[in-house]
GROMACS .gro file of N, CA and C in nm:
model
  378
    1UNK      N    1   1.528   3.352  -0.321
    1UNK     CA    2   1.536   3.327  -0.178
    1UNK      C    3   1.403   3.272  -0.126
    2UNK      N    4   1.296   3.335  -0.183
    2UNK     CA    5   1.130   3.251  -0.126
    2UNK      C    6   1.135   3.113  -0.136
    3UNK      N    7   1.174   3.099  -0.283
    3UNK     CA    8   1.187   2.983  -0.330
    3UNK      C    9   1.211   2.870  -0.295
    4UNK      N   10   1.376   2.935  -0.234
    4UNK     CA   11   1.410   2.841  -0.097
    4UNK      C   12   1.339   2.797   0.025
    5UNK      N   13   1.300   2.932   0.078
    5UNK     CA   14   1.190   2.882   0.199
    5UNK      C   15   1.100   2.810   0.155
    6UNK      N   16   1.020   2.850   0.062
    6UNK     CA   17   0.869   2.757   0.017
    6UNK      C   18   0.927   2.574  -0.003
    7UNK      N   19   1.033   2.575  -0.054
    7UNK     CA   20   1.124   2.423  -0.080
    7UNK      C   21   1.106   2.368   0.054
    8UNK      N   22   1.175   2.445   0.110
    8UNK     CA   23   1.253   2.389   0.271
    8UNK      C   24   1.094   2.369   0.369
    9UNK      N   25   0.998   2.501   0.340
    9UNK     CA   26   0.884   2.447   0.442
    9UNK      C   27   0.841   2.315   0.373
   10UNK      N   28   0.810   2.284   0.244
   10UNK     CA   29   0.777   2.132   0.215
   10UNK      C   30   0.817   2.070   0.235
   11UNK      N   31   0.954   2.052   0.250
   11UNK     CA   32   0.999   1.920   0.294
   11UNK      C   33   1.010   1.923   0.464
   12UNK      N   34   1.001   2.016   0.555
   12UNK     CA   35   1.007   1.988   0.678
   12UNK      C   36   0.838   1.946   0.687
   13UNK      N   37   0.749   2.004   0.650
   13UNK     CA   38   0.610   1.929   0.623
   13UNK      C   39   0.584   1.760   0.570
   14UNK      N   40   0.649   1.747   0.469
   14UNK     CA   41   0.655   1.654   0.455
   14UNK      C   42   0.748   1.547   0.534
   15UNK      N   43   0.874   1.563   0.596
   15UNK     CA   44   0.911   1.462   0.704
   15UNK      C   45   0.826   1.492   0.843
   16UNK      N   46   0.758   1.565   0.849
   16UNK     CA   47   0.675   1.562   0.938
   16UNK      C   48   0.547   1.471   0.972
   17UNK      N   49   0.531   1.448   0.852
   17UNK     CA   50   0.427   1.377   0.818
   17UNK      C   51   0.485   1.189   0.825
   18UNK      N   52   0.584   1.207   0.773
   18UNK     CA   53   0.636   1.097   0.708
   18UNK      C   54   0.679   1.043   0.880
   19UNK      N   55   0.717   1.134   0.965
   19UNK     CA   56   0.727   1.072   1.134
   19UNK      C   57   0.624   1.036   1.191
   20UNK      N   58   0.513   1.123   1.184
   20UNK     CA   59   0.383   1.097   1.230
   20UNK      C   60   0.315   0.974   1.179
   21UNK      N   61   0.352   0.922   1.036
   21UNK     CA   62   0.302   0.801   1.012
   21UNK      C   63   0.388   0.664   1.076
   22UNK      N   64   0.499   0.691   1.052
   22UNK     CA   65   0.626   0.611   1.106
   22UNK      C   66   0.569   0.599   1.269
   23UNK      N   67   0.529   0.682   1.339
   23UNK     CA   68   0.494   0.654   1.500
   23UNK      C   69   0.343   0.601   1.495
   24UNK      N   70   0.260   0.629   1.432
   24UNK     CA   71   0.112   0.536   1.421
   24UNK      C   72   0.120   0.368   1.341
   25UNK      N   73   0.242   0.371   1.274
   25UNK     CA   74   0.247   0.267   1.234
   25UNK      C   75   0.304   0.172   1.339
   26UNK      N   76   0.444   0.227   1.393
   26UNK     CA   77   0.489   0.172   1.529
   26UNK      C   78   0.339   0.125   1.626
   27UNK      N   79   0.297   0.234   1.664
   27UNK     CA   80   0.188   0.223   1.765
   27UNK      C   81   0.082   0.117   1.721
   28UNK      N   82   0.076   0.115   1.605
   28UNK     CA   83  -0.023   0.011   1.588
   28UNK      C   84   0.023  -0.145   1.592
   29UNK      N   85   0.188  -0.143   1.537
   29UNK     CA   86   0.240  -0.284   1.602
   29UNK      C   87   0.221  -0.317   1.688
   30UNK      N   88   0.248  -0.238   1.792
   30UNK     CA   89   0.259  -0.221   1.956
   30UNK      C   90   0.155  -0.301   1.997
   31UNK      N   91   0.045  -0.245   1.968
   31UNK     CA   92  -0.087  -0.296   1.973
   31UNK      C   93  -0.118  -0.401   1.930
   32UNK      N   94  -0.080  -0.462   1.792
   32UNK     CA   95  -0.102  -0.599   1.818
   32UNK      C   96  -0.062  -0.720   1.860
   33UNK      N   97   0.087  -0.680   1.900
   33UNK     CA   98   0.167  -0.758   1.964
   33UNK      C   99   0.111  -0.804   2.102
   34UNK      N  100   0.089  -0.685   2.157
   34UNK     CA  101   0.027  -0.697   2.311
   34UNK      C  102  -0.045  -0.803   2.297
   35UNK      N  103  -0.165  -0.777   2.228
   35UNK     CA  104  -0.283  -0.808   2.226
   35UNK      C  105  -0.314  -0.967   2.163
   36UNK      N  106  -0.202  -0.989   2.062
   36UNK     CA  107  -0.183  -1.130   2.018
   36UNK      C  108  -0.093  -1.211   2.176
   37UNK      N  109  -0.025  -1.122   2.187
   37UNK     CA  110   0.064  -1.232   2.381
   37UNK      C  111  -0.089  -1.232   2.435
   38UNK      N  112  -0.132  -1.109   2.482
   38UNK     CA  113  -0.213  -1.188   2.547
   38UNK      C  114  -0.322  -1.279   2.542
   39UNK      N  115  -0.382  -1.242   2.414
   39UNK     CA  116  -0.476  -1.399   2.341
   39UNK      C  117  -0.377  -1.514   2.391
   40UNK      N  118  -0.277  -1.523   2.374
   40UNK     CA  119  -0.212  -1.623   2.400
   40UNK      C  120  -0.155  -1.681   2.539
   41UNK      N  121  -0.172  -1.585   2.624
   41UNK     CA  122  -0.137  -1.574   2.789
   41UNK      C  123   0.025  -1.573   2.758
   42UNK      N  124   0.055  -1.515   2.711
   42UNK     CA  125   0.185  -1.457   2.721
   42UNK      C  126   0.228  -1.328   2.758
   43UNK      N  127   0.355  -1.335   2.830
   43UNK     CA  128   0.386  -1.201   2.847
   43UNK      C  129   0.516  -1.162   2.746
   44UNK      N  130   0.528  -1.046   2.747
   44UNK     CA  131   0.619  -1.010   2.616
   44UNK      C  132   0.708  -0.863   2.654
   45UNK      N  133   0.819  -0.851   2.646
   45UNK     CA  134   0.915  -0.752   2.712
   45UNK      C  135   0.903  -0.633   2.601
   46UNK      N  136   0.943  -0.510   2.670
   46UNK     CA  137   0.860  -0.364   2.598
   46UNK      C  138   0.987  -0.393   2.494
   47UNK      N  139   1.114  -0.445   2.537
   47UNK     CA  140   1.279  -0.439   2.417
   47UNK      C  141   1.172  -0.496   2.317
   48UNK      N  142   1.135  -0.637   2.347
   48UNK     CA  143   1.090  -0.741   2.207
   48UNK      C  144   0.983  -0.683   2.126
   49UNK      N  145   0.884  -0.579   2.202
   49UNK     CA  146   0.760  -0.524   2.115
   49UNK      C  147   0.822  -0.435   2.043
   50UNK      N  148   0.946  -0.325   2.091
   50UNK     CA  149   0.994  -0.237   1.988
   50UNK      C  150   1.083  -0.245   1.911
   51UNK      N  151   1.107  -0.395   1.899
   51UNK     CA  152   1.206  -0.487   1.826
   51UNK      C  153   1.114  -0.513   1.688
   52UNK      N  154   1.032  -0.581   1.715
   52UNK     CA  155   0.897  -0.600   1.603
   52UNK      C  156   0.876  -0.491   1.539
   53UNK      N  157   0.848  -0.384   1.636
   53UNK     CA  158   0.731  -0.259   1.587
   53UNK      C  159   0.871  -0.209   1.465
   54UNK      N  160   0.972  -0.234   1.462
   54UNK     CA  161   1.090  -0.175   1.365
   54UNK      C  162   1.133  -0.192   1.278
   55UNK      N  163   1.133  -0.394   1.283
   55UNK     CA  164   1.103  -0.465   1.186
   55UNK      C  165   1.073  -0.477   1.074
   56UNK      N  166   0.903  -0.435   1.167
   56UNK     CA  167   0.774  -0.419   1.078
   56UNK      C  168   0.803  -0.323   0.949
   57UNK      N  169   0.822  -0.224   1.056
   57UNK     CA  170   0.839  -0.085   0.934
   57UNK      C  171   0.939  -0.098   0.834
   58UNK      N  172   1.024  -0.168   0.880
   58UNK     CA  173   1.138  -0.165   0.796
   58UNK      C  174   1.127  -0.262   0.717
   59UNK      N  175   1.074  -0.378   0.753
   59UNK     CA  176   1.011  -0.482   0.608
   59UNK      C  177   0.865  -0.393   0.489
   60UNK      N  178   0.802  -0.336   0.615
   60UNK     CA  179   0.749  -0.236   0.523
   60UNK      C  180   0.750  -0.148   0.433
   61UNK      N  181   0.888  -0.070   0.469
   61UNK     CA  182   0.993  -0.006   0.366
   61UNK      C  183   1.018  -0.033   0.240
   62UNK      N  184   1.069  -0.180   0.262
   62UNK     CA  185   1.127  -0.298   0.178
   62UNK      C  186   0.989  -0.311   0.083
   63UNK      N  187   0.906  -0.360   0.140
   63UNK     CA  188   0.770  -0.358   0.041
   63UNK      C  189   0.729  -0.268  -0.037
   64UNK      N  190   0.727  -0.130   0.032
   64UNK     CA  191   0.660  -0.025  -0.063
   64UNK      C  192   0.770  -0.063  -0.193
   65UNK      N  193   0.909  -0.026  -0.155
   65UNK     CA  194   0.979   0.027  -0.235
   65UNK      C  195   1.002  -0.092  -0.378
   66UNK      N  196   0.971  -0.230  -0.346
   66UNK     CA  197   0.936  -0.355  -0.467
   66UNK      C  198   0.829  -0.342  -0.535
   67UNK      N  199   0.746  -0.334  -0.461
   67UNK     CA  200   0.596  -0.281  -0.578
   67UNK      C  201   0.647  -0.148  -0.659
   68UNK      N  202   0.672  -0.058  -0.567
   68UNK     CA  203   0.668   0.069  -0.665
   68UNK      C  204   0.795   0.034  -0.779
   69UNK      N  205   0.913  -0.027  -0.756
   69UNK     CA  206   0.995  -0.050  -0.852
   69UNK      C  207   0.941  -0.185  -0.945
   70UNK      N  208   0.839  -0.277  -0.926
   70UNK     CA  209   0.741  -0.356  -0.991
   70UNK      C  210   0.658  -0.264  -1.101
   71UNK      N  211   0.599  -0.192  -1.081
   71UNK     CA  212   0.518  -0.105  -1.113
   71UNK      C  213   0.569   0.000  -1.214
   72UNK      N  214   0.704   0.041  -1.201
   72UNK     CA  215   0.808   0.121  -1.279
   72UNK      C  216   0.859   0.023  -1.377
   73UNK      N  217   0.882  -0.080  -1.344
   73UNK     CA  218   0.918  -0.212  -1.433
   73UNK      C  219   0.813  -0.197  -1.576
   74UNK      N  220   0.673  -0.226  -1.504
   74UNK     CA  221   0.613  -0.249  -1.583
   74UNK      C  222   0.540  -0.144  -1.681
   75UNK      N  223   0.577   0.010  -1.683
   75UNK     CA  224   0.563   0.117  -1.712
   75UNK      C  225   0.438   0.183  -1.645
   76UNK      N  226   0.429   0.135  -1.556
   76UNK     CA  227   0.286   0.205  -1.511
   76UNK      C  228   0.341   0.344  -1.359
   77UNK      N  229   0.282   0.399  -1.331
   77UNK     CA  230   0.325   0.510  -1.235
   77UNK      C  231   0.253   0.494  -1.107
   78UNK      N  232   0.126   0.398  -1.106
   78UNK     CA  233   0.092   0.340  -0.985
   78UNK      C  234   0.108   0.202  -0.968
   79UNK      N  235   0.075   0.157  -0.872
   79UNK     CA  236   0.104   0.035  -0.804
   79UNK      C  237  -0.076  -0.023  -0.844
   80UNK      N  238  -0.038  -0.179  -0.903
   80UNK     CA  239  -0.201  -0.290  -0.810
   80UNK      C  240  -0.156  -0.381  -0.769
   81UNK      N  241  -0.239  -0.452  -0.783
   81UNK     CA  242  -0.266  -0.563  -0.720
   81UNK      C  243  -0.141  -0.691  -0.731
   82UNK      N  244  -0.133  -0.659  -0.883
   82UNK     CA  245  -0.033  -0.772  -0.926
   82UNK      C  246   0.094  -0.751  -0.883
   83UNK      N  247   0.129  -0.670  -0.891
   83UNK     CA  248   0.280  -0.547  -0.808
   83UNK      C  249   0.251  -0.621  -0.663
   84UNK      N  250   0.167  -0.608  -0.593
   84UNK     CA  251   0.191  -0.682  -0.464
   84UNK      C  252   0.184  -0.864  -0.444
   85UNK      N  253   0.127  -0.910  -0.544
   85UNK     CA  254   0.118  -1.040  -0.541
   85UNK      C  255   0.243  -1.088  -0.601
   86UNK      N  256   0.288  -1.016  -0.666
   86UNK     CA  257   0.447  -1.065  -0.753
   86UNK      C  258   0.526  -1.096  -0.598
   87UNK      N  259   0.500  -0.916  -0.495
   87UNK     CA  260   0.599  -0.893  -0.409
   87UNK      C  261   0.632  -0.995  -0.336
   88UNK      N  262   0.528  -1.110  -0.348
   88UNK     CA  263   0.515  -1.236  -0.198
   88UNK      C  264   0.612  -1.340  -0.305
   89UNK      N  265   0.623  -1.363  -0.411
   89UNK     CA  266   0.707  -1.492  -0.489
   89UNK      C  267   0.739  -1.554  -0.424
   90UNK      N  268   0.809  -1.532  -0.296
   90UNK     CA  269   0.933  -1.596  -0.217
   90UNK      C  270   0.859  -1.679  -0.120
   91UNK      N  271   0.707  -1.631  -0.061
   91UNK     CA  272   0.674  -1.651   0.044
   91UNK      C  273   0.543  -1.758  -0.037
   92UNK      N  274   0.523  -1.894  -0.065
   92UNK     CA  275   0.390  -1.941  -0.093
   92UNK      C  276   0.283  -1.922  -0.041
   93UNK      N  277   0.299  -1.927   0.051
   93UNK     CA  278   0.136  -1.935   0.175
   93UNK      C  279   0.091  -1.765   0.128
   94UNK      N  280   0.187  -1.691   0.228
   94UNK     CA  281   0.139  -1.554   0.155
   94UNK      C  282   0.123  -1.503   0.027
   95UNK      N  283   0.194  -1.597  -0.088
   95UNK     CA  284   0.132  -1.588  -0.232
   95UNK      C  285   0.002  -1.602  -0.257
   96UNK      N  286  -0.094  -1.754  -0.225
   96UNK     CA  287  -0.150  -1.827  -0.197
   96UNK      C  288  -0.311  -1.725  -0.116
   97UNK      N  289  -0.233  -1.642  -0.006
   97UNK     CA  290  -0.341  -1.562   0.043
   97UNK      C  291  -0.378  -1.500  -0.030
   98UNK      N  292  -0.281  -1.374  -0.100
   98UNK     CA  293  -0.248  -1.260  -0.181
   98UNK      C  294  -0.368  -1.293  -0.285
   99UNK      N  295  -0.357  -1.422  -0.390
   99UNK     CA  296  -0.430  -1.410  -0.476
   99UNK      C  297  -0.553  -1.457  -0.417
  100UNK      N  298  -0.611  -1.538  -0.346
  100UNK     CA  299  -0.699  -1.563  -0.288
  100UNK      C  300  -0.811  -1.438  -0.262
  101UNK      N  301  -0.758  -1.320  -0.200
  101UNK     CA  302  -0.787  -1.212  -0.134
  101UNK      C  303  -0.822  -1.127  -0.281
  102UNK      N  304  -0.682  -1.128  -0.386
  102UNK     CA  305  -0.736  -1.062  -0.540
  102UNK      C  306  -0.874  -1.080  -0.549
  103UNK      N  307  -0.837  -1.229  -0.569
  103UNK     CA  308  -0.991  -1.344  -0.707
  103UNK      C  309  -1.120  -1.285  -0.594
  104UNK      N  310  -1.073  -1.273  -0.425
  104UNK     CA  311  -1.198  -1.207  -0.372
  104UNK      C  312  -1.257  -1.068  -0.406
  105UNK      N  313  -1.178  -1.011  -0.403
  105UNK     CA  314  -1.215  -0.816  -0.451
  105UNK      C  315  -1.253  -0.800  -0.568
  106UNK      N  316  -1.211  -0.876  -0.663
  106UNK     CA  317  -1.257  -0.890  -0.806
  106UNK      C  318  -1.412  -0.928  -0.813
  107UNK      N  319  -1.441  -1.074  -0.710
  107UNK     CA  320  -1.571  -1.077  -0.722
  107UNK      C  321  -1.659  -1.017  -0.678
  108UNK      N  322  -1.616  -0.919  -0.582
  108UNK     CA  323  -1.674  -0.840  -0.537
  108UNK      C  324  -1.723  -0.657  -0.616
  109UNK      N  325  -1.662  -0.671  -0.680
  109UNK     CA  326  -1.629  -0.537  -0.766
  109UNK      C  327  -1.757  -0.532  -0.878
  110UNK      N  328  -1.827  -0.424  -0.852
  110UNK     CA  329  -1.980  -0.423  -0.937
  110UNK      C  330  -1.943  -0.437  -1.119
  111UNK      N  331  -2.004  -0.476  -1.165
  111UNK     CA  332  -1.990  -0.539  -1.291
  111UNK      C  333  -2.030  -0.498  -1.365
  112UNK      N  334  -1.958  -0.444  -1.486
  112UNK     CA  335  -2.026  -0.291  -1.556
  112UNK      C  336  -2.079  -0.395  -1.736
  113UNK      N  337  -2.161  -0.328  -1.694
  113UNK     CA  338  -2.265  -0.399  -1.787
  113UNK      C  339  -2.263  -0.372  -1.978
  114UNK      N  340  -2.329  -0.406  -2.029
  114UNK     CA  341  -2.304  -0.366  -2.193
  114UNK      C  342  -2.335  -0.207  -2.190
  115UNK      N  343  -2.274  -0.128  -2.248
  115UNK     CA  344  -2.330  -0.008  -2.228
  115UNK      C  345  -2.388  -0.006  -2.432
  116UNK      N  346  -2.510   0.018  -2.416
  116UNK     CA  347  -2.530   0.050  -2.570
  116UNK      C  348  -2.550   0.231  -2.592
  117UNK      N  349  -2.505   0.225  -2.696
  117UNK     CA  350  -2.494   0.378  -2.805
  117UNK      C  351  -2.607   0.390  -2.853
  118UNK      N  352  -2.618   0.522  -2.814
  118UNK     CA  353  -2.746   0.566  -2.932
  118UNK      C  354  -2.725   0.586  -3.073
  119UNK      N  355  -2.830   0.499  -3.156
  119UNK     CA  356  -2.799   0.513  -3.329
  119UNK      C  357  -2.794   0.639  -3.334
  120UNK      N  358  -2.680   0.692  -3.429
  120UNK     CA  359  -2.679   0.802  -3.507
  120UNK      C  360  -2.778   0.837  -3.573
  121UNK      N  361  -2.843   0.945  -3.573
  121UNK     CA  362  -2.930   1.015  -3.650
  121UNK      C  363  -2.948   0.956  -3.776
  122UNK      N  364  -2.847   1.015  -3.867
  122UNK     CA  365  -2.851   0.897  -4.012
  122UNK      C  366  -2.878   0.748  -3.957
  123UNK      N  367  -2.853   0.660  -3.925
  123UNK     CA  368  -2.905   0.533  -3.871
  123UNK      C  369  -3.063   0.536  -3.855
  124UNK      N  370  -3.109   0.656  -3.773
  124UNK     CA  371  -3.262   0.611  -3.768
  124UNK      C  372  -3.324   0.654  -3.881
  125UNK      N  373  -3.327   0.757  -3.927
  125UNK     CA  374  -3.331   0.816  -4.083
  125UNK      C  375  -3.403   0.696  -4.169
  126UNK      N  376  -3.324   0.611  -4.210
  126UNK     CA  377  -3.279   0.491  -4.308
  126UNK      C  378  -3.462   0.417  -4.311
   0.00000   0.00000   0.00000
């Protein structure tokens, strides 16, 4: 019977969580929608921003769930880089960014150098 409860509090914890991100993710559409109309001197109706903000998430959805089945494809249990650059195929330009943005982080990524071994004992011996 604990068992059950301890089950049941995780998962009401965990959709809890899983709402709370779902509404900061909304909120942050929200936000750039505004904020792109008005760079633009546009005005924009609250239906059309929570039309987007739903979209979003829900193309977002769509995304997680291709990489991570990319990623399962390829026997691995996490997701990179290539898992998301596959995800754009359809889209060139956003292909085009995708690796652009890779070949950038790569060059950016500190560069691990020759590492040398210390001779074995017998080795200096000799």
């Amino acid at each position: 019977m604990e068992e059950r409860e301890c089950a049941y509090e995780k998962l009401e914890e965990t959709e809890e969580k899983a709402e709370l991100l779902r509404d900061r993710f909304r909120l942050s559409v929200i936000a750039i929608a505004e904020a792109e109309a008005k760079k633009q001197g546009l005005e924009i109706a609250e239906s059309v921003v929570a039309c987007i903000s739903d979209l979003a998430f829900k193309f977002t959805e769509l995304l997680a769930n291709d990489v991570w089945l990319f990623a399962q494809h390829a026997g691995r249990k996490s997701i990179n880089m290539e898992d998301v650059i596959l995800s754009a195929h359809r889209n060139e330009h956003l292909l085009g960014l995708l690796r652009s943005f890779s070949h950038d982080l790569k060059g950016k990524e500190p560069k691990a150098g020759k590492v040398r071994k210390r001779p074995l004992k017998e080795d200096t011996e000799s």
